[in-house]
CSV table of C-alpha atoms and ligand atoms in Angstrom, one decimal:
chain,number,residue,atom,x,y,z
B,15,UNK,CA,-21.5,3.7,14.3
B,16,UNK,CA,-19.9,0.6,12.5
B,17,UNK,CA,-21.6,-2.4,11.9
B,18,UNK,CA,-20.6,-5.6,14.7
B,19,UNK,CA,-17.2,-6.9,14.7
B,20,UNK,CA,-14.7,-8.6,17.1
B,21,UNK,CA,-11.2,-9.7,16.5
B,22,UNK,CA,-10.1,-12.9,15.6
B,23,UNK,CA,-6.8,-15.0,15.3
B,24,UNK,CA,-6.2,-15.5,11.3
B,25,UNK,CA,-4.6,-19.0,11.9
B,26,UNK,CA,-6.7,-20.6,14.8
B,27,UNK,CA,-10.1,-18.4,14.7
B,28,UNK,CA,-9.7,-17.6,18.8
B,29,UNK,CA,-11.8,-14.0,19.6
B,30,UNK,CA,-10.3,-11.1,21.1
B,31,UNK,CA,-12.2,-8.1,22.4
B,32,UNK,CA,-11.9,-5.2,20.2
B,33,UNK,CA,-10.1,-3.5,23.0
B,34,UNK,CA,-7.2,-6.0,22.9
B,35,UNK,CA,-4.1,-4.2,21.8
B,36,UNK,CA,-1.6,-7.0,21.0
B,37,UNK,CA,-1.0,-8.1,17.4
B,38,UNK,CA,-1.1,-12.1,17.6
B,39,UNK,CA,-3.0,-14.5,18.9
B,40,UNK,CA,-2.2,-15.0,22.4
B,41,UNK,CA,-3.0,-19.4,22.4
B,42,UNK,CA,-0.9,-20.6,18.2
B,43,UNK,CA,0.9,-16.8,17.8
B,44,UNK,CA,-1.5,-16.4,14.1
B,45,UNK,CA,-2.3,-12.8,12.6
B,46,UNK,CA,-5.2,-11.1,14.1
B,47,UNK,CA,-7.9,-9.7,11.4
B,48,UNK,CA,-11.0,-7.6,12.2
B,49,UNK,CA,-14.1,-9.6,11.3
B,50,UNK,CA,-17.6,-7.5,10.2
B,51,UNK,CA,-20.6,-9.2,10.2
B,52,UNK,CA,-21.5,-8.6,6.9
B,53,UNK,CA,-24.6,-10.2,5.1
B,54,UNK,CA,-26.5,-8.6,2.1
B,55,UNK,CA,-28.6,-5.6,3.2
B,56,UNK,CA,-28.8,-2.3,2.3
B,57,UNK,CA,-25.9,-0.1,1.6
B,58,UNK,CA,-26.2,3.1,3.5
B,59,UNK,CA,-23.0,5.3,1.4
B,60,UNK,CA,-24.6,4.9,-2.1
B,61,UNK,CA,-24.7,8.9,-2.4
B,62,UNK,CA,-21.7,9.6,-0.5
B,63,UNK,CA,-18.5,11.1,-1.8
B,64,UNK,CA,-15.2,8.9,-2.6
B,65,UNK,CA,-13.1,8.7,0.3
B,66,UNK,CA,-11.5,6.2,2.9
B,67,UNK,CA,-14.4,7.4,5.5
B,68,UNK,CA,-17.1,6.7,3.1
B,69,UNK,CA,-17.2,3.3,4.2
B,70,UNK,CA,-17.5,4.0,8.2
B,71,UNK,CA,-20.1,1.0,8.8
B,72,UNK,CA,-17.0,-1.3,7.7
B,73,UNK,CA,-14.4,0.7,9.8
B,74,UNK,CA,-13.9,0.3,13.4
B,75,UNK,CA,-14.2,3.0,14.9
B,76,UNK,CA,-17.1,3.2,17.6
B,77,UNK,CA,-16.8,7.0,18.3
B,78,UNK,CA,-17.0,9.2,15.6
B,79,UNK,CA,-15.2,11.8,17.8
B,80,UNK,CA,-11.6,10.3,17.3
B,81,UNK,CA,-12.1,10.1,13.9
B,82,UNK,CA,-8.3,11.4,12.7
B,83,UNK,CA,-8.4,12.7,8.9
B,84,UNK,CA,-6.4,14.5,6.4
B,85,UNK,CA,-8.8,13.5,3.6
B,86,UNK,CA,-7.5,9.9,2.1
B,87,UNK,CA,-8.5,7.7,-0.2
B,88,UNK,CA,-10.9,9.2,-3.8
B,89,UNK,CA,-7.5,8.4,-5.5
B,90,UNK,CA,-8.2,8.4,-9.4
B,91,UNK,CA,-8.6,5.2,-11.1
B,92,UNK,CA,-7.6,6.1,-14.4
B,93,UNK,CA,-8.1,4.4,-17.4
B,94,UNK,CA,-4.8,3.9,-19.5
B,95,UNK,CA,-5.9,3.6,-23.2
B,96,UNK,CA,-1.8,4.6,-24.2
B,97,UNK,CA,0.0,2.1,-22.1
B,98,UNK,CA,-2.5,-0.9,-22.8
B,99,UNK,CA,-2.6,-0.4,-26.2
B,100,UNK,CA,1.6,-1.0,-25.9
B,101,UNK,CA,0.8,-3.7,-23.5
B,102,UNK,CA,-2.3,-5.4,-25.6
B,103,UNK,CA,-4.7,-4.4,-22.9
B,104,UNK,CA,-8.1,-3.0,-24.1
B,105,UNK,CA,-9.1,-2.2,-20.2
B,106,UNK,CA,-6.1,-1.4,-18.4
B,107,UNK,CA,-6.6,1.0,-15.5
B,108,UNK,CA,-4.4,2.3,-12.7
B,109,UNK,CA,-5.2,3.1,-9.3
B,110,UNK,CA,-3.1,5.9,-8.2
B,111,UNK,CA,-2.6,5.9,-4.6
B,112,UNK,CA,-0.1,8.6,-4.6
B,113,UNK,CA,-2.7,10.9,-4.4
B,114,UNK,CA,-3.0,10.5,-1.1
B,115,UNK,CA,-2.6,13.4,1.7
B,116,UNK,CA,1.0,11.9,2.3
B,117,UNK,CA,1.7,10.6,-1.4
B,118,UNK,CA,0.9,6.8,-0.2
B,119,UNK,CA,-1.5,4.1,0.1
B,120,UNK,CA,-0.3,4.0,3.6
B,121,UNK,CA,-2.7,6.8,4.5
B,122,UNK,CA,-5.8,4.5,4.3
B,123,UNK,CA,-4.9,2.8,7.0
B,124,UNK,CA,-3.1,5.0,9.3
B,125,UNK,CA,-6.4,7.6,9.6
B,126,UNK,CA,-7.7,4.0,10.7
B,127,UNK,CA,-5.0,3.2,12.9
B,128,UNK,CA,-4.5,6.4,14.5
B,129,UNK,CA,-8.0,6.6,15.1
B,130,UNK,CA,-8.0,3.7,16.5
B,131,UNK,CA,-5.3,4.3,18.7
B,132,UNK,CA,-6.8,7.4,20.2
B,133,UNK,CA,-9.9,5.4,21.0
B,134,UNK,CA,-7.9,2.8,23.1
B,135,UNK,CA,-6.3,6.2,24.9
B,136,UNK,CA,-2.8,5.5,23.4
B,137,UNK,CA,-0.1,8.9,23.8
B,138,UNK,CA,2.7,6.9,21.8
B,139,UNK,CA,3.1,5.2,18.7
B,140,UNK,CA,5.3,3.5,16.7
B,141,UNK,CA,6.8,1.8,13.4
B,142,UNK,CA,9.8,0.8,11.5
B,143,UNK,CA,9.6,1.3,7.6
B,144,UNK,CA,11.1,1.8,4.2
B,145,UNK,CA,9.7,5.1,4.4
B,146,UNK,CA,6.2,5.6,3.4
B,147,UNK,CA,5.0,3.9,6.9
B,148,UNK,CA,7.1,6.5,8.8
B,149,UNK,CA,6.2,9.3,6.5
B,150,UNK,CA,2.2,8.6,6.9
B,151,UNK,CA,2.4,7.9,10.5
B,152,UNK,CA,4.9,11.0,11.5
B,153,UNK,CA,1.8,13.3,9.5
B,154,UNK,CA,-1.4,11.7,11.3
B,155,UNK,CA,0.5,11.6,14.6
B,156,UNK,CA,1.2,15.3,14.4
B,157,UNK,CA,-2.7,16.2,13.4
B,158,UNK,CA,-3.3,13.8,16.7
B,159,UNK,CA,-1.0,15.3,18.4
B,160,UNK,CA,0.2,11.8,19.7
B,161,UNK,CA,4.1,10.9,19.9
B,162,UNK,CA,6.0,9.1,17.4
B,163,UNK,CA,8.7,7.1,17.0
B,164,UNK,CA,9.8,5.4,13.7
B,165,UNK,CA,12.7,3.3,13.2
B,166,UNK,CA,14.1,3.0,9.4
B,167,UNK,CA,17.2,1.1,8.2
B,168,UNK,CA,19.9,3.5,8.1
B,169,UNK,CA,20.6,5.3,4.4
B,170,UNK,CA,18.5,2.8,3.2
B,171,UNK,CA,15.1,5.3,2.6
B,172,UNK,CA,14.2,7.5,0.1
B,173,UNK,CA,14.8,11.3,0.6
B,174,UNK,CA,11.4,12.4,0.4
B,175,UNK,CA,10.4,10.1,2.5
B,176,UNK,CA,13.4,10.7,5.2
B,177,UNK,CA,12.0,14.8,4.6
B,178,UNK,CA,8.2,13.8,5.3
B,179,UNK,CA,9.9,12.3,8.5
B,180,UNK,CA,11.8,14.8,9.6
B,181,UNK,CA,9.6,18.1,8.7
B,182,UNK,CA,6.4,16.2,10.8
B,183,UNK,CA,8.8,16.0,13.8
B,184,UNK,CA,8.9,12.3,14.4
B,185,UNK,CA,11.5,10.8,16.6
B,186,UNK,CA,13.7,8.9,14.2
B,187,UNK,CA,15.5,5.9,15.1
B,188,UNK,CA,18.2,5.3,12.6
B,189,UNK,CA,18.9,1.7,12.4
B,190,UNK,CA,22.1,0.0,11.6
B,191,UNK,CA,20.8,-2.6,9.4
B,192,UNK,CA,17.5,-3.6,6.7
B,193,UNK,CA,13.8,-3.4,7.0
B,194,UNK,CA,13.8,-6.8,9.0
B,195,UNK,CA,15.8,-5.7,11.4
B,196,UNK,CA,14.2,-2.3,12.4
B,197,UNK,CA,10.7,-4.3,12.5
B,198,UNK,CA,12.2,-6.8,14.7
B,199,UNK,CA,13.6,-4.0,16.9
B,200,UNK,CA,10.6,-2.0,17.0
B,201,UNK,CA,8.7,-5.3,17.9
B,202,UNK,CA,11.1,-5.9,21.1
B,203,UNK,CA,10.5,-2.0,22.1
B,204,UNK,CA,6.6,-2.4,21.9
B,205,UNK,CA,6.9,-5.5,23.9
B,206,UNK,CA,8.3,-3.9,26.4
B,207,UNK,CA,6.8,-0.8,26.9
B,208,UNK,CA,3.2,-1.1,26.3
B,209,UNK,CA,2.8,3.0,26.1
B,210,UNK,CA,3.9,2.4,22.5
B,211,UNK,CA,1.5,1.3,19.9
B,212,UNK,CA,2.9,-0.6,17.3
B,213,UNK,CA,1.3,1.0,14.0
B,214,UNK,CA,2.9,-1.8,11.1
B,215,UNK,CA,0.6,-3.7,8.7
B,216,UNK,CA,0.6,-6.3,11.4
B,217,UNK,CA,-1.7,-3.8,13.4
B,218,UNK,CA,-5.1,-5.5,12.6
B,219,UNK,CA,-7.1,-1.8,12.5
B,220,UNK,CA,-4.5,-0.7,10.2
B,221,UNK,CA,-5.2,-2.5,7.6
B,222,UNK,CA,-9.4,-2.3,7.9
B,223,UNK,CA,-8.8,1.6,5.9
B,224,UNK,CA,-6.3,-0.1,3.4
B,225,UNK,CA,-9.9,-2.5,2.5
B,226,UNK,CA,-11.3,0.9,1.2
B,227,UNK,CA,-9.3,0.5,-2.0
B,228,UNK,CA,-11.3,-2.4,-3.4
B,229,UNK,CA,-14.3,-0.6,-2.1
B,230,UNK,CA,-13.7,2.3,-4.2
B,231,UNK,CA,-12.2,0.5,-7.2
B,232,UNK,CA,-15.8,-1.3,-7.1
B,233,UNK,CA,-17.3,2.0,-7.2
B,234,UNK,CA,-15.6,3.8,-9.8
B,235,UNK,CA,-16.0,0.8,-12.0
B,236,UNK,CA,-19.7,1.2,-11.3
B,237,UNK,CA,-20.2,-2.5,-9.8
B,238,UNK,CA,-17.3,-4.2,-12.0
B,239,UNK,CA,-15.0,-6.4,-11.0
B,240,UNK,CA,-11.7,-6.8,-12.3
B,241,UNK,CA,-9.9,-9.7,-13.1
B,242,UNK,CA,-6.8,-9.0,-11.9
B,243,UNK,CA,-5.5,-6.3,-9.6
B,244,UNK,CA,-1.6,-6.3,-9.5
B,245,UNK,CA,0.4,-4.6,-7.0
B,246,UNK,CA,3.6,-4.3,-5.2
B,247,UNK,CA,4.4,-6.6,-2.4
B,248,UNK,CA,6.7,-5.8,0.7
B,249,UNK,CA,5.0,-6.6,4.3
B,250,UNK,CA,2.1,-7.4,2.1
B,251,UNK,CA,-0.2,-5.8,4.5
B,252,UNK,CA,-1.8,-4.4,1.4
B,253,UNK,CA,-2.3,-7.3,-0.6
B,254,UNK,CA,-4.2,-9.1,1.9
B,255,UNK,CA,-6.0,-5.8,3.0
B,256,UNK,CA,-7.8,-5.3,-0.4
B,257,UNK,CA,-8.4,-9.5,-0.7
B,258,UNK,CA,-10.4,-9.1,2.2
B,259,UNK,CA,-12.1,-5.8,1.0
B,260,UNK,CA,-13.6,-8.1,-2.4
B,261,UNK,CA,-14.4,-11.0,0.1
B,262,UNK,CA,-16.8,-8.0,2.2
B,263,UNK,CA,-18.0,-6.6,-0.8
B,264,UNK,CA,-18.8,-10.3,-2.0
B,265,UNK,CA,-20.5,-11.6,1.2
B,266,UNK,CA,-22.4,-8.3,1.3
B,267,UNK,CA,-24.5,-9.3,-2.3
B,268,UNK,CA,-23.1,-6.3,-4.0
B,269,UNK,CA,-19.8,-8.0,-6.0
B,270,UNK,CA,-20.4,-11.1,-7.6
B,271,UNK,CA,-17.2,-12.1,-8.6
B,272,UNK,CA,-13.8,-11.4,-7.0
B,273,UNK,CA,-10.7,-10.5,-9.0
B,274,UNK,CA,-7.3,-12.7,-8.9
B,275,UNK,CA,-5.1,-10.9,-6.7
B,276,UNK,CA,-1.2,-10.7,-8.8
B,277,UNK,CA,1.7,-10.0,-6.0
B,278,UNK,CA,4.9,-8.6,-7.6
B,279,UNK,CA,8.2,-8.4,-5.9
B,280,UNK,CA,11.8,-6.8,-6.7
B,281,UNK,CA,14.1,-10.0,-8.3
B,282,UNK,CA,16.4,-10.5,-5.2
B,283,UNK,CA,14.0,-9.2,-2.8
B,284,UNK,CA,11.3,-12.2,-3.0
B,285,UNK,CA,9.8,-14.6,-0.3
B,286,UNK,CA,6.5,-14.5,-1.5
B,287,UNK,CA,7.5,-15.1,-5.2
B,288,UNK,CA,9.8,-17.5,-4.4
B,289,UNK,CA,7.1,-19.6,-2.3
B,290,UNK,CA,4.7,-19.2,-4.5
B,291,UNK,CA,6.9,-20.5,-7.4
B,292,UNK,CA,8.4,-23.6,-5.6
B,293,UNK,CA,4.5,-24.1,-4.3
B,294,UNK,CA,5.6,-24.4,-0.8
B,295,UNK,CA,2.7,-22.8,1.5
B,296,UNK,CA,5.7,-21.2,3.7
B,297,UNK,CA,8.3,-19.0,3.0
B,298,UNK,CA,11.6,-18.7,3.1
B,299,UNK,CA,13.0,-15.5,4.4
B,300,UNK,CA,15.3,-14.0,1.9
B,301,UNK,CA,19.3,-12.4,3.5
B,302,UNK,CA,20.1,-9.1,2.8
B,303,UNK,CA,17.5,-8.3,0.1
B,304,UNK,CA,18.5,-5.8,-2.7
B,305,UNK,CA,16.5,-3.6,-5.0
B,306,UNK,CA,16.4,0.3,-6.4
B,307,UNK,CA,12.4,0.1,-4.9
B,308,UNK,CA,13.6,0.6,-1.5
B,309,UNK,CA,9.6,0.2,-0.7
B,310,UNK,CA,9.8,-3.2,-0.8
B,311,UNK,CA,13.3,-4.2,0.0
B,312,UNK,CA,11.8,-6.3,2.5
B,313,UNK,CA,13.4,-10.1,3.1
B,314,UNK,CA,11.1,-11.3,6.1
B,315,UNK,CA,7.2,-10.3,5.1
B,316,UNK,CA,5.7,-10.2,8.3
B,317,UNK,CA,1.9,-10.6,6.6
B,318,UNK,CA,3.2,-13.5,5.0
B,319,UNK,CA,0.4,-16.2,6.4
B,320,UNK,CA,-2.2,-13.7,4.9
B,321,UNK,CA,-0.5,-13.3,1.6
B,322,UNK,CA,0.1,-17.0,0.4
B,323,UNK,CA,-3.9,-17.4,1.4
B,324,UNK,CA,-4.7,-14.4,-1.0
B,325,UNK,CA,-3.4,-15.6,-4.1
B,326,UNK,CA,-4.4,-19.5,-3.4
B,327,UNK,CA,-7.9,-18.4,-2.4
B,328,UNK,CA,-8.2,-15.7,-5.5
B,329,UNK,CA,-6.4,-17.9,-7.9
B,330,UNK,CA,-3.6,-15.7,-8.1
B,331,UNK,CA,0.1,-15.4,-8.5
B,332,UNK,CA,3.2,-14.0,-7.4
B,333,UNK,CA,5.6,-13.1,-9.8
B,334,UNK,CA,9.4,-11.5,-9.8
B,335,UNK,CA,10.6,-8.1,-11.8
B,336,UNK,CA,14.1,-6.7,-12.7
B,337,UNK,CA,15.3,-3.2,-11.3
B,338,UNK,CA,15.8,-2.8,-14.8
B,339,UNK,CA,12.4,-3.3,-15.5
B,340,UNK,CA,10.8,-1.7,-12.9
B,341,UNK,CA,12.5,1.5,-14.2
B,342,UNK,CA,11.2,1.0,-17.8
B,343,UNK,CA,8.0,0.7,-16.3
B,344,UNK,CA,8.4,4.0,-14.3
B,345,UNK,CA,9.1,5.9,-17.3
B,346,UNK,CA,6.4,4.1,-19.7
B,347,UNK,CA,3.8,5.0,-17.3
B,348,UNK,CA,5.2,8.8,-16.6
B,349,UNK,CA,5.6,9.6,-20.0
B,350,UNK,CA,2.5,7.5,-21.4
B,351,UNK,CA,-0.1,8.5,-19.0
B,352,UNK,CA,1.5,11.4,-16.8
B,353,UNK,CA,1.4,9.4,-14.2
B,354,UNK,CA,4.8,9.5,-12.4
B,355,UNK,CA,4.6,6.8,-9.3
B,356,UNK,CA,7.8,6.2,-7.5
B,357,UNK,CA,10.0,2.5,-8.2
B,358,UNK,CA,7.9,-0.2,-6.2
B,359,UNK,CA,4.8,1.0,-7.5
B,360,UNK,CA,6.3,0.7,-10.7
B,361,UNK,CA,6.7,-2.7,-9.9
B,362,UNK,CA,2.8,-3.7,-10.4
B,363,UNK,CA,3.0,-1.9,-14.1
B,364,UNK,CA,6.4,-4.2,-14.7
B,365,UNK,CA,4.6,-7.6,-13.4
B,366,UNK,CA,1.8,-6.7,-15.5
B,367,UNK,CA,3.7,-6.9,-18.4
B,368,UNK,CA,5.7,-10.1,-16.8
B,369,UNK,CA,2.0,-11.2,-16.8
B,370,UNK,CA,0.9,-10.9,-20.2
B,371,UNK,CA,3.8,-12.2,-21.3
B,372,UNK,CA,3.5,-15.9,-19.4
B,373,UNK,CA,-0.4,-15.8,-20.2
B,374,UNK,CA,-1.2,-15.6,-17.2
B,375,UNK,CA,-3.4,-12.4,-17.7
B,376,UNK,CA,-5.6,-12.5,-20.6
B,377,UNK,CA,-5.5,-8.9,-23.4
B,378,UNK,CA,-9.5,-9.3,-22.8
B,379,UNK,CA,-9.1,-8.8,-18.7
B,380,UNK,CA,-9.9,-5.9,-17.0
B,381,UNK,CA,-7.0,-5.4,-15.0
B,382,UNK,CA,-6.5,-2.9,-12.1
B,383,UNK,CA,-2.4,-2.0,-11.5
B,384,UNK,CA,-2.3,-0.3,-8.0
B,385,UNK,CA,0.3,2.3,-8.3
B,386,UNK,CA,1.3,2.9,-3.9
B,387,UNK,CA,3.7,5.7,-3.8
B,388,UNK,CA,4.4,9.0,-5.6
B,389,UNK,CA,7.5,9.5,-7.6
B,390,UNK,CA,8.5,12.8,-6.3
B,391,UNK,CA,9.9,10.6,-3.3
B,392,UNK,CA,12.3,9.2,-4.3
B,393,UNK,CA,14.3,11.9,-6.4
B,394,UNK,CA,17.8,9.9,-6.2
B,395,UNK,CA,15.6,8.0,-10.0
B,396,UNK,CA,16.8,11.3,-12.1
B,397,UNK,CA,20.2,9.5,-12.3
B,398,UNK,CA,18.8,6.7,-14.1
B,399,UNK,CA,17.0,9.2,-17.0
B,400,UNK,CA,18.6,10.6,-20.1
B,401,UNK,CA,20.7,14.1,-19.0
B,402,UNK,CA,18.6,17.1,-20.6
B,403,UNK,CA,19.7,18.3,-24.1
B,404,UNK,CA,21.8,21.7,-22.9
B,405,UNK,CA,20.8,24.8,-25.4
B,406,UNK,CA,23.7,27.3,-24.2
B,407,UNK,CA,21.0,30.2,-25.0
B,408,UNK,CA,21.2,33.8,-24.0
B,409,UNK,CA,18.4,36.3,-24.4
B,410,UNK,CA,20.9,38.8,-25.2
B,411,UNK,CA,22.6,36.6,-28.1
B,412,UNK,CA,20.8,38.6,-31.0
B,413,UNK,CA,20.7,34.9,-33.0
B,414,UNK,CA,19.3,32.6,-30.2
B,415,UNK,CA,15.8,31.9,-32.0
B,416,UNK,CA,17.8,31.0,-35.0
B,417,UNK,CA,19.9,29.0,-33.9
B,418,UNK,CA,17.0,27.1,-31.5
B,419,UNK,CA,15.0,26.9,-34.6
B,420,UNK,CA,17.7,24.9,-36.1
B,421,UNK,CA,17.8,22.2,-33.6
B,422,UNK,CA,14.0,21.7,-33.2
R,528,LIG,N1,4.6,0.1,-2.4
R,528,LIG,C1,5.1,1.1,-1.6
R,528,LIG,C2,5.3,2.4,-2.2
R,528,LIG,C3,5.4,0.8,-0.2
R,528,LIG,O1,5.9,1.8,0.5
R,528,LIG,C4,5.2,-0.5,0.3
R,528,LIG,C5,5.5,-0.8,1.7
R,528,LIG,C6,4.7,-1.4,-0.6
R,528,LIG,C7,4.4,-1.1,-1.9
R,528,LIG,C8,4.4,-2.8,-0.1
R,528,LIG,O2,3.3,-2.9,0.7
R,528,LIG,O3,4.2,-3.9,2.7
R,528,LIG,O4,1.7,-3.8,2.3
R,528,LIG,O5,3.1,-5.3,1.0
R,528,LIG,N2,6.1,0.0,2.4
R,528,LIG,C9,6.3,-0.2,3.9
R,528,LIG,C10,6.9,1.0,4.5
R,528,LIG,C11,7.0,-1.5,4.2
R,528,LIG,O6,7.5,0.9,5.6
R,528,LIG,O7,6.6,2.1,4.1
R,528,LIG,P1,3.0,-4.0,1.7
């Protein structure tokens, strides 16, 4: 059984019941956010393995019987002595979250959410997405055995995403427009037809599992904190997810400190940045946002409220990257460390160094890059990498060794 917690407006602090199934507050239109009652006491998953369900007294989920689970979370947070010795970093680590069951950090929350959703009885569900949202949700809605519906900006998604998709048997909505518009469309069709559960970051239960990460980075640094965690921002359902993860772990007596949380978002694809920069404490939606990290092509962040609290409360930043960069920072990582994360996840490794650079990260720090997505989905990368060196070798040519001898 969880530990006690209700639902409360993020702007205006008005309770819901933990039954209520809409996704703002119903008297100013604020965020919801699940609120624990958490005090120091005595934590009962000490001897417990790593994993998303680990944490179960901070989930909320009151029957153990709809608990929905392809084994997330226990991602590696591996310690990059290569890449921060190029960077100047003594303690540079990277959470890999593409080692979850559908290559994504989105798992975390959707064994949450979908748990969740059979609790409150739900038969349909839905999302729109860049791809991982629709990839993760189309896998736990099949081992549910709920319906799904997912609604993705036409052309716009990677192809192993669009494959995750298809191969779950999702209904796909192809939309003739960006990320903005699907959510807005999937938004209007949840409205109306309250069968359908709406399963985006704004989903409140949703983000509870994606709070697991700075549970487990907490753990695996044996009681550490970081000083900065730095990670790709979209939606930035994530971002505000593990901010609110170090806050529980804080309130709880366990964490002393909390780190700065560092949001980093494609150059021409930047709200947050941008109001973050020109210290306005709204943003500014951004028109027909462009980057290669299709992840977070994302103009209109509908976490937004959350995310500008994050970095003021943590003392943290928002920053911009270059495609170009973001691809550099792809390959440094895949060939340094062997860890080969797909282009928005890249993104936090291409801030870092953004980072250091403006001194806004110390080469002391113990920083935490959260890497979201694997690389193998998004294959269309291959065209940005050097072509293979082409041999021309035969078995049967009696001089092949020779003559590969001579080139190595
Ligand atoms: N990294 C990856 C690989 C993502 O897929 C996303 C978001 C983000 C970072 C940003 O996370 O939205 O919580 O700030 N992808 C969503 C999707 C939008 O539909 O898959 P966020």
């Amino acid at each position: 059984m969880p530990w006690r917690y209700n639902l409360q407006c993020f702007n205006c602090r008005s309770q819901y019941s933990t039954r209520f199934t809409g996704y703002h507050c119903e008297k100013c239109g604020g965020l919801l956010e699940v609120k624990f009652e958490v005090s120091p006491r005595r934590i009962p998953w000490k001897n417990r393995p790593l994993a998303v369900w680990k944490y179960r007294e901070l989930l909320p989920i009151d029957n153990e019987r709809f608990v929905t689970t392809l084994a997330e979370g226990g991602t590696g947070l591996h310690h990059c002595k290569r890449l921060g010795r190029e960077l100047g970093l003594k303690n540079l680590y990277v959470k890999n979250e593409g080692e979850n069951p559908t290559g994504s950090f989105k798992d975390r929350g959707m064994t949450v959410a979908l748990s969740k959703a059979r609790e409150l009885r739900k038969q349909r569900v839905a999302c729109a997405s860049t791809g991982n949202t629709s990839a993760s949700l189309a896998a736990y809605s099949a081992r549910a055995g709920l319906e799904c519906i997912v609604f993705i900006p036409k052309g716009k998604i990677a192809a192993g995403k669009m494959l995750q998709v298809l191969i779950h048997g999702a209904r796909i909505v192809e939309v003739d427009g960006d990320f903005d518009q699907a959510m807005e469309m999937v938004v209007n069709l949840t409205e109306r037809r309250k069968a359908f559960y709406l399963m985006n970051s704004v989903n409140p239960f949703r983000l509870e599992g994606q709070k697991t990460l700075a549970f487990e980075v907490h753990d695996q640094l044996s009681g550490k904190t970081p000083d900065s965690v730095v990670l790709p921002v979209g939606n930035g359902g994530n971002i505000s997810a593990i901010w609110k993860g170090f806050n529980e772990l804080q309130q709880l007596g366990i964490a002393k400190a909390r780190p700065r949380m560092i949001g980093i978002q494609a150059e021409k694809a930047a709200p947050i940045a941008m109001a973050v920069k020109n210290k306005q404490d709204k943003i500014q939606p951004v028109k027909n946002p462009q980057t290669l990290a299709t992840a977070i092509r994302i103009g209109s962040p509908v976490n937004w409220t959350k995310v500008l609290c994050a970095i003021r409360q943590s003392n943290g930043t928002a920053l911009t990257v270059a495609d170009k960069e973001i691809l550099n920072a792809q390959q440094s990582l895949a060939s340094k460390e062997g860890i080969f994360v797909e282009p928005a996840s890249a993104a936090s490794v291409a801030g870092l160094k953004r980072s250091l650079d403006a001194g806004l990260v110390d080469k002391g720090d113990l920083v935490v890059c959260v890497t979201t997505g694997h690389g193998l989905k998004d294959p269309s990368i291959a065209e940005h990498l050097p072509r293979p060196k082409s041999y021309n070798l035969k078995i049967t040519d009696p001089d092949w060794l020779d003559r590969l001898e001579r080139q190595l």
